Structures are given as C-alpha cells and as structure tokens.
Coordinates of N, CA and C in Angstrom, one line a residue:
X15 N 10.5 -11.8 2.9 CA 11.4 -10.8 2.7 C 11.0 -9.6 3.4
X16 N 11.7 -8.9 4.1 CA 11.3 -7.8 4.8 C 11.6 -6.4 3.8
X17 N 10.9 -5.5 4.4 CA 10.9 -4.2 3.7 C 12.2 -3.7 3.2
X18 N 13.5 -3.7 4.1 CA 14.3 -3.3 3.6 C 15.0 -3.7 2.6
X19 N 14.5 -5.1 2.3 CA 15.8 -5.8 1.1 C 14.4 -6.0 -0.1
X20 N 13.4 -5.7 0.3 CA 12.4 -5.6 -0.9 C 12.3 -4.4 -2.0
X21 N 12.7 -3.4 -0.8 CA 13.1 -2.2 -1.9 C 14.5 -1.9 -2.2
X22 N 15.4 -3.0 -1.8 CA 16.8 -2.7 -2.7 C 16.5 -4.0 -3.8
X23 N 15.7 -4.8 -3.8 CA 15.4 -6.0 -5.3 C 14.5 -5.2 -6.4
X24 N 13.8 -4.5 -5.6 CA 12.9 -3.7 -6.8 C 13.6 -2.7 -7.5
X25 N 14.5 -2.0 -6.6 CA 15.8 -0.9 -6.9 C 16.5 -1.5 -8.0
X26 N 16.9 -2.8 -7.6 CA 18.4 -3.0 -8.4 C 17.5 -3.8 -9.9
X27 N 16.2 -4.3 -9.9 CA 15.4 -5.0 -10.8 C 15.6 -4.1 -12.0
X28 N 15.1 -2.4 -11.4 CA 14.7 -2.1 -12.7 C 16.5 -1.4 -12.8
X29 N 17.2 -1.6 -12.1 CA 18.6 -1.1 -12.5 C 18.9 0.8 -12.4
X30 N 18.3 0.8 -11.2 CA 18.1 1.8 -10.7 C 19.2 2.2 -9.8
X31 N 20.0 3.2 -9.7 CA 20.6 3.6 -8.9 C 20.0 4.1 -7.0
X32 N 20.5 4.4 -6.2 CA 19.4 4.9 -5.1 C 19.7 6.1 -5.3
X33 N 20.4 7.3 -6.2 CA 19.7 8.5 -6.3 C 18.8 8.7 -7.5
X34 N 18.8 7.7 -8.1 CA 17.6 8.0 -9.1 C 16.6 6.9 -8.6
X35 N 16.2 6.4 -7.2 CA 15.0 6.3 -7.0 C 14.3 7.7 -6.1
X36 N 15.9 8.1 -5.0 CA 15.5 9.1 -4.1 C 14.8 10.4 -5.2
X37 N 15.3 10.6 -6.0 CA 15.0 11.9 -7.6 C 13.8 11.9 -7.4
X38 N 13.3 10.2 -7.8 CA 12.1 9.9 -8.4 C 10.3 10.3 -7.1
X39 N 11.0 9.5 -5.9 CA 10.5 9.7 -4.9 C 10.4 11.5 -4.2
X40 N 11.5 12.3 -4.5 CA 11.9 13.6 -4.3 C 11.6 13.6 -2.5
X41 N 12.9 12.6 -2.3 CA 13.6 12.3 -1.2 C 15.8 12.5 -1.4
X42 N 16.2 12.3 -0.4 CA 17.7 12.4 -0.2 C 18.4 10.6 -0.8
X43 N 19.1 10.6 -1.1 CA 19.9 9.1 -1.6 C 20.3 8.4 -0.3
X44 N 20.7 9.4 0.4 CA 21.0 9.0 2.1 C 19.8 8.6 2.9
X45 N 18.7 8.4 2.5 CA 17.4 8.2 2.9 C 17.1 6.9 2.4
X46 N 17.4 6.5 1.3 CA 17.1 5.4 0.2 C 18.1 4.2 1.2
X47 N 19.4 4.6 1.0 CA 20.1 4.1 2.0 C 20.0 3.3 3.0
X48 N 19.3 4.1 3.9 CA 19.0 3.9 5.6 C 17.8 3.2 5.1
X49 N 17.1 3.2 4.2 CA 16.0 2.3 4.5 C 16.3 0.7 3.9
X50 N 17.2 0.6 3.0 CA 17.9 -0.6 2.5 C 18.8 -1.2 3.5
X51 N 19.4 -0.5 4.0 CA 20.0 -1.1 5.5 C 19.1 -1.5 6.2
X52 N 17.9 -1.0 6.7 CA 17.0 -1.6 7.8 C 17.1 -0.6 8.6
X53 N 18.0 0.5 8.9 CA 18.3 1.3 10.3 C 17.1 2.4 10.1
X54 N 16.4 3.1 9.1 CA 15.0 3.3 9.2 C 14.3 2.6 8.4
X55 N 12.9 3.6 8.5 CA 11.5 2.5 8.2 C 11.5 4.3 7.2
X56 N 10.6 3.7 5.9 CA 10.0 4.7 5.6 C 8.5 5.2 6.0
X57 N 8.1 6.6 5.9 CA 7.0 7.1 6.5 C 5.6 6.4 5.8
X58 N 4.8 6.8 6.1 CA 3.5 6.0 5.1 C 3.3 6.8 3.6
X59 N 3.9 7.7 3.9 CA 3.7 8.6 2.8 C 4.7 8.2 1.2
X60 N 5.9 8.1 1.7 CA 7.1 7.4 1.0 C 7.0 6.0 0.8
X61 N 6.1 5.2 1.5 CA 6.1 3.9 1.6 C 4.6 3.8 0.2
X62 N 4.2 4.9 0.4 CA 3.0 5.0 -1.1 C 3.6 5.6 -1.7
X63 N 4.8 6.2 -2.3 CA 5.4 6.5 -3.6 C 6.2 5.8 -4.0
X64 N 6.4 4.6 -3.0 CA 7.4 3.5 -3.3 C 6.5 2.6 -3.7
X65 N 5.2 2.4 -3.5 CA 4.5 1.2 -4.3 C 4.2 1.9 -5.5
X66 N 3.7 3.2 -5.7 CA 3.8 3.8 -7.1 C 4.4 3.6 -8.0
X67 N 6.1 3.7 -7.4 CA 7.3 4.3 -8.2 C 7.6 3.0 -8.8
X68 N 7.2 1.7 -7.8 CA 7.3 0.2 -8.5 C 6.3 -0.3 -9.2
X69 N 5.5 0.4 -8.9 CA 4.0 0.0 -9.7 C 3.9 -1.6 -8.8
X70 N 3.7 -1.7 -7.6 CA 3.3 -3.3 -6.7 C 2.4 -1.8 -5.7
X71 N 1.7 -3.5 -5.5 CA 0.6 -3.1 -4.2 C 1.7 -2.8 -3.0
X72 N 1.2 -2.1 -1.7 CA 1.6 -1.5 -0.4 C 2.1 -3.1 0.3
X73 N 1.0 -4.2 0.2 CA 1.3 -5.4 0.9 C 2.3 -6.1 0.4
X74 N 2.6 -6.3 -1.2 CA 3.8 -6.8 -1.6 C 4.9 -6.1 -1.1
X75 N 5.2 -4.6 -0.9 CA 5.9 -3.6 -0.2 C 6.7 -4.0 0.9
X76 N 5.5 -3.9 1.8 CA 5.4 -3.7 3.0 C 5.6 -4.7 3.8
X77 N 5.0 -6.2 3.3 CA 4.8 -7.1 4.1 C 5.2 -8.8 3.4
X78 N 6.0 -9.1 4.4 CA 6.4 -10.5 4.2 C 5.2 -11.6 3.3
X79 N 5.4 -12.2 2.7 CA 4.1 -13.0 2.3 C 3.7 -14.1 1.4
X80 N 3.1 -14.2 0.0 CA 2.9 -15.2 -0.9 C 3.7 -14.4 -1.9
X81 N 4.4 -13.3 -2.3 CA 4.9 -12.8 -3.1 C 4.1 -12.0 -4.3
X82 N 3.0 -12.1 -4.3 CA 2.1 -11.1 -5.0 C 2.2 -9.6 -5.3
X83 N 2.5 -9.3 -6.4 CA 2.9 -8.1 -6.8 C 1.7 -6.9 -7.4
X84 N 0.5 -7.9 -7.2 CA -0.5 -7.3 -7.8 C -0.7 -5.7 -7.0
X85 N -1.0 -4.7 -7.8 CA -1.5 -3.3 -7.4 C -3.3 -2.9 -7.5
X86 N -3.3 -2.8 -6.6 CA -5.1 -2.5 -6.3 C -4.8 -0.8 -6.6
X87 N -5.8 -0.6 -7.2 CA -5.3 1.1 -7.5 C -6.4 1.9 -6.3
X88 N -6.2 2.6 -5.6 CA -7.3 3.4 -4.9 C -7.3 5.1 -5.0
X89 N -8.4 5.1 -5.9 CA -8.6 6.3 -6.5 C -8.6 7.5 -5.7
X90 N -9.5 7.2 -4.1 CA -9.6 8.2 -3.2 C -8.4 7.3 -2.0
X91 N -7.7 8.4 -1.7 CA -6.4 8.1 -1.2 C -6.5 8.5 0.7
X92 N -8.3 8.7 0.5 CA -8.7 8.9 1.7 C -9.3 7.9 2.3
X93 N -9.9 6.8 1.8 CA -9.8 5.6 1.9 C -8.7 4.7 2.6
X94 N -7.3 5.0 1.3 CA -6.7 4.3 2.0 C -5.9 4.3 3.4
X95 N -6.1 6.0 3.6 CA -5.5 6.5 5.1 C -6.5 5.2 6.0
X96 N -8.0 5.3 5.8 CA -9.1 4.7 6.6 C -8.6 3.3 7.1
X97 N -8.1 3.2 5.9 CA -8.1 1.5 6.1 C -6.3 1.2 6.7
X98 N -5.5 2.3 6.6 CA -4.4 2.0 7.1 C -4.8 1.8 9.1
X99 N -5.6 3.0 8.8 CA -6.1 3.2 10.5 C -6.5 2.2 10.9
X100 N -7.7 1.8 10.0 CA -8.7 0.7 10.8 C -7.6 -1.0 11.2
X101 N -6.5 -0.8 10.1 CA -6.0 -1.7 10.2 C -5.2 -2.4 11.5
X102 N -5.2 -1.1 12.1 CA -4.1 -0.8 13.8 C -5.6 -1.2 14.8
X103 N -6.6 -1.1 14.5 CA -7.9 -1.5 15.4 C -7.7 -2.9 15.8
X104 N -8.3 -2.9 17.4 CA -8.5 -4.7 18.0 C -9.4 -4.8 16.6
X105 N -9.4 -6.9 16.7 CA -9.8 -7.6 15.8 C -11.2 -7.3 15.7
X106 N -12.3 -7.1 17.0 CA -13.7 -6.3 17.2 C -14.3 -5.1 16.3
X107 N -13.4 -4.3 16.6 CA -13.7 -3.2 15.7 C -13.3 -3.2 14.5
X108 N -12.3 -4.4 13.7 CA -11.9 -4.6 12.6 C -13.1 -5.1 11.6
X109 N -13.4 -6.2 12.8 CA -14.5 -7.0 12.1 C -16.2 -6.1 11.6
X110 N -16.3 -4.9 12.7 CA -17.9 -4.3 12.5 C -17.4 -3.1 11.4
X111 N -16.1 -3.0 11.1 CA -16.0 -2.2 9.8 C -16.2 -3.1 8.7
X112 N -15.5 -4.1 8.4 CA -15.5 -5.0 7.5 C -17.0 -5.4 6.9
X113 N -18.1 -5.4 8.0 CA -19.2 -6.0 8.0 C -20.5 -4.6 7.4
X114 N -19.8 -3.6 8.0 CA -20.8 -2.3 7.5 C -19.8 -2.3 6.3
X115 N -19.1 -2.3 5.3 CA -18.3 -2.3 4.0 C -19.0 -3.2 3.3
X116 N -19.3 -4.5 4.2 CA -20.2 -5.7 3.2 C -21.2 -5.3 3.1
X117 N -22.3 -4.3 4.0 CA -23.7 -4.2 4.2 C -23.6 -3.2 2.5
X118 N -22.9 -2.4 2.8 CA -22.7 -1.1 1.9 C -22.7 -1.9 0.6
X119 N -21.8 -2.8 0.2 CA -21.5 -3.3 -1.0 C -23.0 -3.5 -1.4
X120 N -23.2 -4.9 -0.5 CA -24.3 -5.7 -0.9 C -25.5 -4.6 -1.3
X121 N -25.4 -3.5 -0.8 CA -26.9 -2.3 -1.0 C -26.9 -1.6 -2.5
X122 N -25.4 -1.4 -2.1 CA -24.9 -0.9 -4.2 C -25.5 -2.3 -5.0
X123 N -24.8 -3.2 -4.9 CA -24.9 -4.7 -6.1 C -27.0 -5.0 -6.0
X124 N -27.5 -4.8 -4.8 CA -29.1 -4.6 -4.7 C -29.4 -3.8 -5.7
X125 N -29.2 -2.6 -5.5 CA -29.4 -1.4 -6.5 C -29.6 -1.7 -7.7
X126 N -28.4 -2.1 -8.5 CA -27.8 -2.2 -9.6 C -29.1 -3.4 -9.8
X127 N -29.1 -4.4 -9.3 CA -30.1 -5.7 -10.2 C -31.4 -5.5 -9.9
X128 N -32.0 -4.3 -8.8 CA -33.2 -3.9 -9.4 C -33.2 -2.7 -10.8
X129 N -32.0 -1.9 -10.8 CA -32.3 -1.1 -12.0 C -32.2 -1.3 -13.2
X130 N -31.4 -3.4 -12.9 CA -31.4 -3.9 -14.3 C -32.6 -4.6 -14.8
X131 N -33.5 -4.8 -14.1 CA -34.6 -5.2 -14.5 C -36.0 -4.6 -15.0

C-alpha cells in the first residue's frame, strides 16, 4: 500500500473527517487532500505527526511492507533526523554506522554486567 491510500485507511479507520485530521496535524484540509490523492508527498515533519496522530511507526506510514503497525517511540527526535539521514547514505557508510551503533551498544550491555556483579 503506498502512502497515499495508507493515510486515507487510517483517516477513514478512526472515522475521521480530513479537516479533523488537518486540525489535529494543524495543517489545511486541502493538504490532507493532495496527499490522499497522491499529487503531493508530505514533508518529514507532517509525515511524524501523522505517525503520532495514528499512533503507527513512520515505516508502517511511509512504506509498503509486512503490515506492522508497531510504534518504536524515540525520545530524542534528534536521533531520528540521524537516522532519516543516514538512511539516504551508499550501503558503505550505512553499514560503518550500524557497526559503531553495535560497538556502542555492546559497551553499554559490558558496563551493565560488570556493575552487576
């Protein structure tokens, strides 16, 4: 399912009109519109008050898939600019972020089971 008809099923789910999603979002109804049509895209910014405003994750949103509606919540919202970025990177520099993220993890989870002992 593409973006546009994902947010007119989530729209019409909870029985929502499109000016009382545009209200909700504190966007134009004519905007709600154009994006249910397909003829625009929403910004990144509206595309994160539209996974809010449904309470679904950005990839249920955003992206064709397995259908998973699960919401990962990210606290620092600076993050997820990071990872929207990193996400536009060749597969190279995808991969040596992913891998200093794992290094980082694994150094916190170290931490933690020497200070449990």
């Amino acid at each position: 399912m593409v973006l546009h008809s994902r947010i007119k099923q989530l729209r019409l789910e909870r029985n929502w009109k499109q000016a009382e999603l545009a209200e909700k979002l504190g966007i134009r109804q004519k905007q709600i519109s154009s994006y249910e049509r397909g003829t625009t895209n929403p910004s990144t910014e509206v595309l994160i008050k539209l996974a809010e405003v449904f309470n679904v994750s950005l990839d249920y949103l955003a992206f064709e898939g397995n259908g998973q509606r699960a919401k990962i919540e990210v606290k620092d919202k600076e993050f997820l600019q990071y990872f929207e970025t990193i996400d536009n990177y060749e597969e190279q520099e995808r991969k040596l972020a992913k891998e200093f993220l794992n290094l980082l993890v694994m150094k916190h989870k170290f931490q933690e089971l020497v200070h449990s002992h």
